[in-house]
Coordinates of C-alpha atoms in Angstrom, one line a residue:
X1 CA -1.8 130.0 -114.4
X2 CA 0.0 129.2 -111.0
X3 CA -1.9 132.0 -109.1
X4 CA -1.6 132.3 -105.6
X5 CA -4.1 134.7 -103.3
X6 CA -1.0 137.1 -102.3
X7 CA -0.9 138.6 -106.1
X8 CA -4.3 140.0 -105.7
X9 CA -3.7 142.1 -102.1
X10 CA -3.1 145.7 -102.2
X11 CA -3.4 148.6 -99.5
X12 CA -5.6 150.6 -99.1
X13 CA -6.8 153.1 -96.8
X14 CA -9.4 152.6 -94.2
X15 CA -10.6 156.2 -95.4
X16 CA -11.2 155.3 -98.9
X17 CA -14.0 152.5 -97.7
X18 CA -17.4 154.3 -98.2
X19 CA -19.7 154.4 -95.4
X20 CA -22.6 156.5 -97.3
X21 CA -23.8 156.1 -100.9
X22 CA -22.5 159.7 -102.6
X23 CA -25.1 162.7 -102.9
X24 CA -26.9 161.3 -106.3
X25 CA -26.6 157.9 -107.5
X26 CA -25.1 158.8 -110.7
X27 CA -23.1 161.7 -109.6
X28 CA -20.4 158.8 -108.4
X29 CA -16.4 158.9 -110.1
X30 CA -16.2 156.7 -113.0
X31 CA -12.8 155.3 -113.5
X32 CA -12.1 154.3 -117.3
X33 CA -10.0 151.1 -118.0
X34 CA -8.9 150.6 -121.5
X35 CA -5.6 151.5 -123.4
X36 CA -4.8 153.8 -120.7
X37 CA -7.0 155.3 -117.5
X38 CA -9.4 158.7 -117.8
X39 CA -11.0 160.2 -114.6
X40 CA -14.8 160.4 -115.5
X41 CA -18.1 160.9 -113.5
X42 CA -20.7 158.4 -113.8
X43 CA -23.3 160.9 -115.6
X44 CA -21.1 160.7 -118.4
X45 CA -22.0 157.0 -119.4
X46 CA -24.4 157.9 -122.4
X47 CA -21.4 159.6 -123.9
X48 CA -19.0 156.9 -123.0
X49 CA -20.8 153.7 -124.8
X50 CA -22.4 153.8 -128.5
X51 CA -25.4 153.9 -130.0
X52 CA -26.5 150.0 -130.6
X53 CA -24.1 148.5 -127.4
X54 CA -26.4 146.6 -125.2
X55 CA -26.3 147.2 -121.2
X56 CA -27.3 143.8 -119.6
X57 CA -28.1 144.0 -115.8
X58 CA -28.9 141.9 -112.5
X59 CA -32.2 142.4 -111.1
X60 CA -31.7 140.7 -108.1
X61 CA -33.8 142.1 -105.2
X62 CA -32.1 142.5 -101.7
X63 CA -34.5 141.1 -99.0
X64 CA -34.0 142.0 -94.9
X65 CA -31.7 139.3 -94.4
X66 CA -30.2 139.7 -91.1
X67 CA -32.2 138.9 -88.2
X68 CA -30.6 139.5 -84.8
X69 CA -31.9 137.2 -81.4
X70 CA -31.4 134.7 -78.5
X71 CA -31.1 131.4 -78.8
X72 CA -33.0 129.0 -76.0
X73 CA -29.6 129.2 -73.6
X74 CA -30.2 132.8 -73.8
X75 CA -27.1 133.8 -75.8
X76 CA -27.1 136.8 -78.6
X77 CA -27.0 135.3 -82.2
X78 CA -27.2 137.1 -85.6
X79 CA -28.5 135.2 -88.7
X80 CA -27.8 135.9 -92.1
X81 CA -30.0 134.4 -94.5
X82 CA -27.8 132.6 -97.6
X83 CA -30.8 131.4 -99.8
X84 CA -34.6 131.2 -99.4
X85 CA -35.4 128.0 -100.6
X86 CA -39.2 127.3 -100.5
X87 CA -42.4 129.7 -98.9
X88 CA -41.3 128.6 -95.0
X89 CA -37.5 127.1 -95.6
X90 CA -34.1 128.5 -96.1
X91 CA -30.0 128.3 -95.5
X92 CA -28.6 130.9 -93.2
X93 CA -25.2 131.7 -91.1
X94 CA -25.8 132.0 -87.5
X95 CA -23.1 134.1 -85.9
X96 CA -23.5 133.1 -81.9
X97 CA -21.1 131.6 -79.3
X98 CA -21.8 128.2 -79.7
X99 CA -22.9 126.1 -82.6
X100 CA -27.0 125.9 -82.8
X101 CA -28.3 122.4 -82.6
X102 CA -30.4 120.8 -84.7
X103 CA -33.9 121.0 -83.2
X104 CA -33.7 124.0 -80.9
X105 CA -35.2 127.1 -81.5
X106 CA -34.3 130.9 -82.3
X107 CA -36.1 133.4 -81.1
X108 CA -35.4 136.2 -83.1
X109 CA -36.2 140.3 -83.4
X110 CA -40.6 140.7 -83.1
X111 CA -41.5 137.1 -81.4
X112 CA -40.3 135.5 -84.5
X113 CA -39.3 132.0 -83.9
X114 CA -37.1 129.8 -86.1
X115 CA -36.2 126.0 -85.5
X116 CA -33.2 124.9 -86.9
X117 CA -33.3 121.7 -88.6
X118 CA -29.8 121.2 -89.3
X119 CA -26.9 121.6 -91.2
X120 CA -26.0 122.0 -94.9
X121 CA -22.0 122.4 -94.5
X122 CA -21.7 126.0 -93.3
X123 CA -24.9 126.9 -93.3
X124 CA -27.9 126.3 -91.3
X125 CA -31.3 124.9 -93.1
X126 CA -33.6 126.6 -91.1
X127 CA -37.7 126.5 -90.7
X128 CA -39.6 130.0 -90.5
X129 CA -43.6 129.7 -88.9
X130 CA -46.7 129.1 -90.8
X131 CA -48.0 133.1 -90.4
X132 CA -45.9 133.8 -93.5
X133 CA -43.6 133.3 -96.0
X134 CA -40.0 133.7 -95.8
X135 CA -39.2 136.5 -97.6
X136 CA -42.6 138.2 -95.7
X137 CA -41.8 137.7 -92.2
X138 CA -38.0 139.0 -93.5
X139 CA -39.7 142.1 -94.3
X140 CA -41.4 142.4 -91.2
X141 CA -38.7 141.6 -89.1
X142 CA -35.5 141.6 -90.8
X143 CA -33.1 144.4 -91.7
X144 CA -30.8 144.9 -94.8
X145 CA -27.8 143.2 -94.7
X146 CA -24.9 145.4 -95.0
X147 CA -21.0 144.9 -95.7
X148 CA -19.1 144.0 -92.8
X149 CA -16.8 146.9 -94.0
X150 CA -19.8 149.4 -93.5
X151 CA -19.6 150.1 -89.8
X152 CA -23.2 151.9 -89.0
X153 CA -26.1 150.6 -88.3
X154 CA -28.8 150.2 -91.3
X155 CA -30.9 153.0 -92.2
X156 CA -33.8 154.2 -94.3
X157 CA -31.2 155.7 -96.3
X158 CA -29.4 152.4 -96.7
X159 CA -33.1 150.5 -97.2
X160 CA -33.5 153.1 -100.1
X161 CA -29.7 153.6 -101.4
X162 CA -28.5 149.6 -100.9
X163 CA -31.0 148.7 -104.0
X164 CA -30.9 149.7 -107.5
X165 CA -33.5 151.2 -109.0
X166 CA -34.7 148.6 -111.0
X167 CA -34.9 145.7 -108.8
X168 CA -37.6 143.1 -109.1
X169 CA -36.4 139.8 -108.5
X170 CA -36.5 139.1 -104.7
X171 CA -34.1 137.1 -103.2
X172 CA -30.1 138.8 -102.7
X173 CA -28.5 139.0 -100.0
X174 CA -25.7 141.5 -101.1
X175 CA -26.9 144.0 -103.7
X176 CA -25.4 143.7 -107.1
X177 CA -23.3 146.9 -106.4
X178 CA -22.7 148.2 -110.0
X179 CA -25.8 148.7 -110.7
X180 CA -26.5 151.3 -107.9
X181 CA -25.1 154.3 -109.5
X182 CA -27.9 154.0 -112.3
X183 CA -30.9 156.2 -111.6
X184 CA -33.9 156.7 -113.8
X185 CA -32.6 159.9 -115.6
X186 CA -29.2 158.2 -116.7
X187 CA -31.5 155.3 -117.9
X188 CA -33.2 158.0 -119.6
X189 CA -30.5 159.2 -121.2
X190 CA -28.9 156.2 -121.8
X191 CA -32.1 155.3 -124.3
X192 CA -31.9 158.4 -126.0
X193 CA -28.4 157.5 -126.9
X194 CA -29.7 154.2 -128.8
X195 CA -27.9 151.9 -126.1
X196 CA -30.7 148.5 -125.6
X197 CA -31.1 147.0 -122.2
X198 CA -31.3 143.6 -121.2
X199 CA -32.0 141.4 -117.6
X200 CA -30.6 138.4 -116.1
X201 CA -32.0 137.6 -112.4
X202 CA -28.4 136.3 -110.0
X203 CA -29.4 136.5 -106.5
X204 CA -26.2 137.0 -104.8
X205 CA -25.7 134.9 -101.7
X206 CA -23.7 135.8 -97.9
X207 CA -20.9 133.8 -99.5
X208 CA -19.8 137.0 -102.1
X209 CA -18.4 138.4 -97.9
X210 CA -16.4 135.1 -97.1
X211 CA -12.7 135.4 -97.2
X212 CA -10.1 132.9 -99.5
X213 CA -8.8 131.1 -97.3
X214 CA -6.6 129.0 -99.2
X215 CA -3.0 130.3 -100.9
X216 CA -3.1 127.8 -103.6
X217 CA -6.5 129.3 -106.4
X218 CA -6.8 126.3 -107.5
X219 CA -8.2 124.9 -104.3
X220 CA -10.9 127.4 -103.8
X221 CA -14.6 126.7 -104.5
X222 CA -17.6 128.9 -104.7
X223 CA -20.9 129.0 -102.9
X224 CA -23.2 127.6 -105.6
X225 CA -25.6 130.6 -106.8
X226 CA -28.7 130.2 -108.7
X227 CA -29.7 132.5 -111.6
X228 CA -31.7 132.8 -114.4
X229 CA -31.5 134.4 -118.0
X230 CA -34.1 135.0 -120.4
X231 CA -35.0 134.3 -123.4
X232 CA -35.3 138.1 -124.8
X233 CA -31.9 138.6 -122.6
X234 CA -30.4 136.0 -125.2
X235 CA -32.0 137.2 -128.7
X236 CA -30.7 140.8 -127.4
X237 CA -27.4 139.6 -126.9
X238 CA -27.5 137.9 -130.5
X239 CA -28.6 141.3 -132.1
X240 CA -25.8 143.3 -130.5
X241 CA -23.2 141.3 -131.9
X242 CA -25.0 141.2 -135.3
X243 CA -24.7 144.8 -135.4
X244 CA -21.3 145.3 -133.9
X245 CA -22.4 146.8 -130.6
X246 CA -21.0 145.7 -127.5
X247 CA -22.0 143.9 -124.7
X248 CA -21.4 145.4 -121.1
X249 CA -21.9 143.9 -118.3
X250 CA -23.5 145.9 -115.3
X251 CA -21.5 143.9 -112.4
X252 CA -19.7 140.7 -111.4
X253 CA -22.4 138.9 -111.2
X254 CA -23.9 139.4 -114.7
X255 CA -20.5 138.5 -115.8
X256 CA -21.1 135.5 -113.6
X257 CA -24.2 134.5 -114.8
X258 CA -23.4 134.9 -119.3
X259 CA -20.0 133.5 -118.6
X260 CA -21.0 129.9 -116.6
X261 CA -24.1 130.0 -119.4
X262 CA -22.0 129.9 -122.1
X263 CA -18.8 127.7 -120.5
X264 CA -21.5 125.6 -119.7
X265 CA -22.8 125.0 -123.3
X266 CA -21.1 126.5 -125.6
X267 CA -23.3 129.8 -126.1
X268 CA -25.1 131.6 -123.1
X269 CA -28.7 130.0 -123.3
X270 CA -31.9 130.8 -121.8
X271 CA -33.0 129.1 -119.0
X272 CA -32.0 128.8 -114.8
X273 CA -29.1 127.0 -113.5
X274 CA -27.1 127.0 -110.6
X275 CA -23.2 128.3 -111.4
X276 CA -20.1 127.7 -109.2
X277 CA -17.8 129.3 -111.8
X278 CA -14.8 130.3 -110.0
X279 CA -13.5 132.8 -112.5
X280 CA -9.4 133.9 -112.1
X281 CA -6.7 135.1 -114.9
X282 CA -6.4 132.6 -117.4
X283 CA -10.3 132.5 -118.2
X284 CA -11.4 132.6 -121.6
X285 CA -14.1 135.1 -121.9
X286 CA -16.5 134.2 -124.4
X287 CA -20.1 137.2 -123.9
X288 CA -19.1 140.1 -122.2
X289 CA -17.2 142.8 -124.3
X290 CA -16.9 145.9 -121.6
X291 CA -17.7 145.6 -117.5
X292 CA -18.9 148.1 -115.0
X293 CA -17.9 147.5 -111.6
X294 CA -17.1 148.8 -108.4
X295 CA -13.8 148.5 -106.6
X296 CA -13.1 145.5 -104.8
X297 CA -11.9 143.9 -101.5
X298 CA -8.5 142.8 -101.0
X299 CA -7.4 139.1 -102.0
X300 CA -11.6 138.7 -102.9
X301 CA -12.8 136.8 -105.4
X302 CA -14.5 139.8 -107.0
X303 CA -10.6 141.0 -107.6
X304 CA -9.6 138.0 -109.0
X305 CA -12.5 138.3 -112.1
X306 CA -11.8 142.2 -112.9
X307 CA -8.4 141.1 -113.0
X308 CA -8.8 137.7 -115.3
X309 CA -11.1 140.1 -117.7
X310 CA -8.8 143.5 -117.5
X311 CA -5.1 142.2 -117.1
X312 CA -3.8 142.0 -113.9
X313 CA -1.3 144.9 -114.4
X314 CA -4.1 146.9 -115.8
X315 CA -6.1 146.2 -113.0
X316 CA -3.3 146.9 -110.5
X317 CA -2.5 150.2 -112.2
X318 CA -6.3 151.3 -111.3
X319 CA -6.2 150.7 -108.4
X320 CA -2.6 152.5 -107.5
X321 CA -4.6 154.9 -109.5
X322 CA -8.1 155.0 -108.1
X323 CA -6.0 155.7 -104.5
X324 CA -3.9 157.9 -105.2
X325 CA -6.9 160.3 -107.0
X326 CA -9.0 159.4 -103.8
X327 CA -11.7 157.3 -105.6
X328 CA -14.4 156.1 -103.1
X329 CA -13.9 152.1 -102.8
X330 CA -16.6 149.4 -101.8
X331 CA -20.7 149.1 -102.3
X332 CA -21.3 152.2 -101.8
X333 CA -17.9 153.9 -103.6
X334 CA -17.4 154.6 -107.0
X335 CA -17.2 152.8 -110.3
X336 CA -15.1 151.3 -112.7
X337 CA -15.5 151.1 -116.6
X338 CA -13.2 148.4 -118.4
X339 CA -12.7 146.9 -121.4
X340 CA -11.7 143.3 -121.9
X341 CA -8.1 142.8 -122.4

């Protein structure tokens, strides 16, 4: 399809961005997408999906990412950490006046110092000191990294809220949003019902924030992200379609991660990988039988895969929709249910 980025933009008022995650985590709006749109609340789920469908979800941990400093000239830099890549190594954006040179240092919140060693296209590869790992002296130092569209400063609240429940995988840099209106009582509830669970591991990187910047789809590539899916992820899969249940993804990115698995070879397979899938109308969706996802940004690439799995129309009739009943939009607003077209 001869997409350009100007059929995925829409309005939407500044008001309608959530700042705070709502009272409970699954007392969030739930917006069904099928045959025609229903108003829901998120508690209703268990109701919602069928005894034998199989939930499959990202448990992707966000670290303390951002790390705010000086660099040796003395100028305020922020760094946002893209990708831990070994115990004292990892690619980052710095945000400063200048460009930061390969060599010099950044001293950063706590006495922490990081060299930079140089580039890797946008990103910087920097080196973190021998008293600890990465991911430790992020804890120690670091804060979580939220949305550009979420104006406060990080919280406890957010430390708590800006994580699902089930995290385990360290290593995101954006939390896997979907999945944050799932506490453990709906989980609860959710196994009562007869619906199975399943994992996959995407750790999603600072790129999921970065703008299209190009009119023309075609010319737009994806920061590379690496993720993982298990065996027992793969034999669940295989059972739910044995029985007739559905598969539903819990976010984008497990879309992601099945999808680029089984474009890649065929069938989704066990294993880790690194995808780049760039997925826009037009994609043939070969796992992934329902989706539960948040509401997106503007012209984002996030947009562009609710709207290659739902319709586009379908997808821009939500969303008239989803404003118009006041629907709480962003990581922290409210959720979408939709079937594949």
């Amino acid at each position: 399809m001869n997409l350009s980025i100007e059929d995925f933009d829409y309005e939407l008022p500044s008001e309608l961005i959530a700042q705070h995650p709502s009272e409970t985590r699954s007392g969030s709006r739930l917006l069904c997408v099928g045959a025609s749109l229903a108003d829901r609340r998120f508690s209703e789920l268990p109701r919602l999906l069928a005894p034998g469908d199989l939930l499959i979800f990202n448990d992707t941990k966000v670290i303390k990412a951002r790390l705010l400093g000086k660099k040796q000239t003395g100028g305020h830099i922020e760094v946002l950490i893209e990708r831990v890549l070994s115990k004292h190594e990892a690619l980052a954006q710095i945000h400063a006046g200048r460009a930061a040179k390969p060599g010099s240092t950044l001293r950063l919140a706590g006495g922490l110092e990081v060299r930079v060693l140089g580039r890797a296209e946008e990103f910087y590869h920097l080196r973190f000191p021998d008293n600890g790992t990465v991911l430790e002296l992020l804890e120690r130092h670091g804060s979580v990294p939220l949305p550009p569209y979420i104006t406060h400063a990080p919280s406890g609240e957010d430390e708590r809220r800006y994580q699902t429940v089930y995290a385990r995988s360290a290593g995101a840099v954006a939390a896997a949003t979907a999945g944050l209106h799932f506490d453990e009582p709906l989980l609860a509830a959710l196994t009562r019902r007869g619906i199975e669970f399943a994992w996959v591991t995407l750790h999603v990187g600072a790129g999921t924030f970065q703008p299209v910047r190009v009119k023309d789809l075609a010319k737009h590539r994806m920061h590379g992200e690496r993720y993982e899916i298990p065996a027992a992820t793969v034999a669940a899969m295989d059972a739910a379609k044995r029985r007739s249940g559905k598969v539903i993804a819990v976010g984008t990115t497990t879309v992601r991660c099945l999808e680029a698995s089984a474009a890649a070879r065929g069938i989704p397979v066990a294993g880790a990988a690194e995808t780049d899938l760039f997925i826009t109308p037009g994609f043939d969706f070969r796992v992934v039988d329902c989706l539960i996802t948040n509401f997106h940004l503007p012209k984002s690439t996030l947009l562009m895969l609710v709207s290659a799995f739902a319709g586009i129309d379908p997808i821009r009739r939500a969303y008239r929709h989803a404003i118009e009943q006041r629907y709480r939009f962003y990581s922290y607003g409210d959720a979408m249910l939709v079937d594949r077209k």
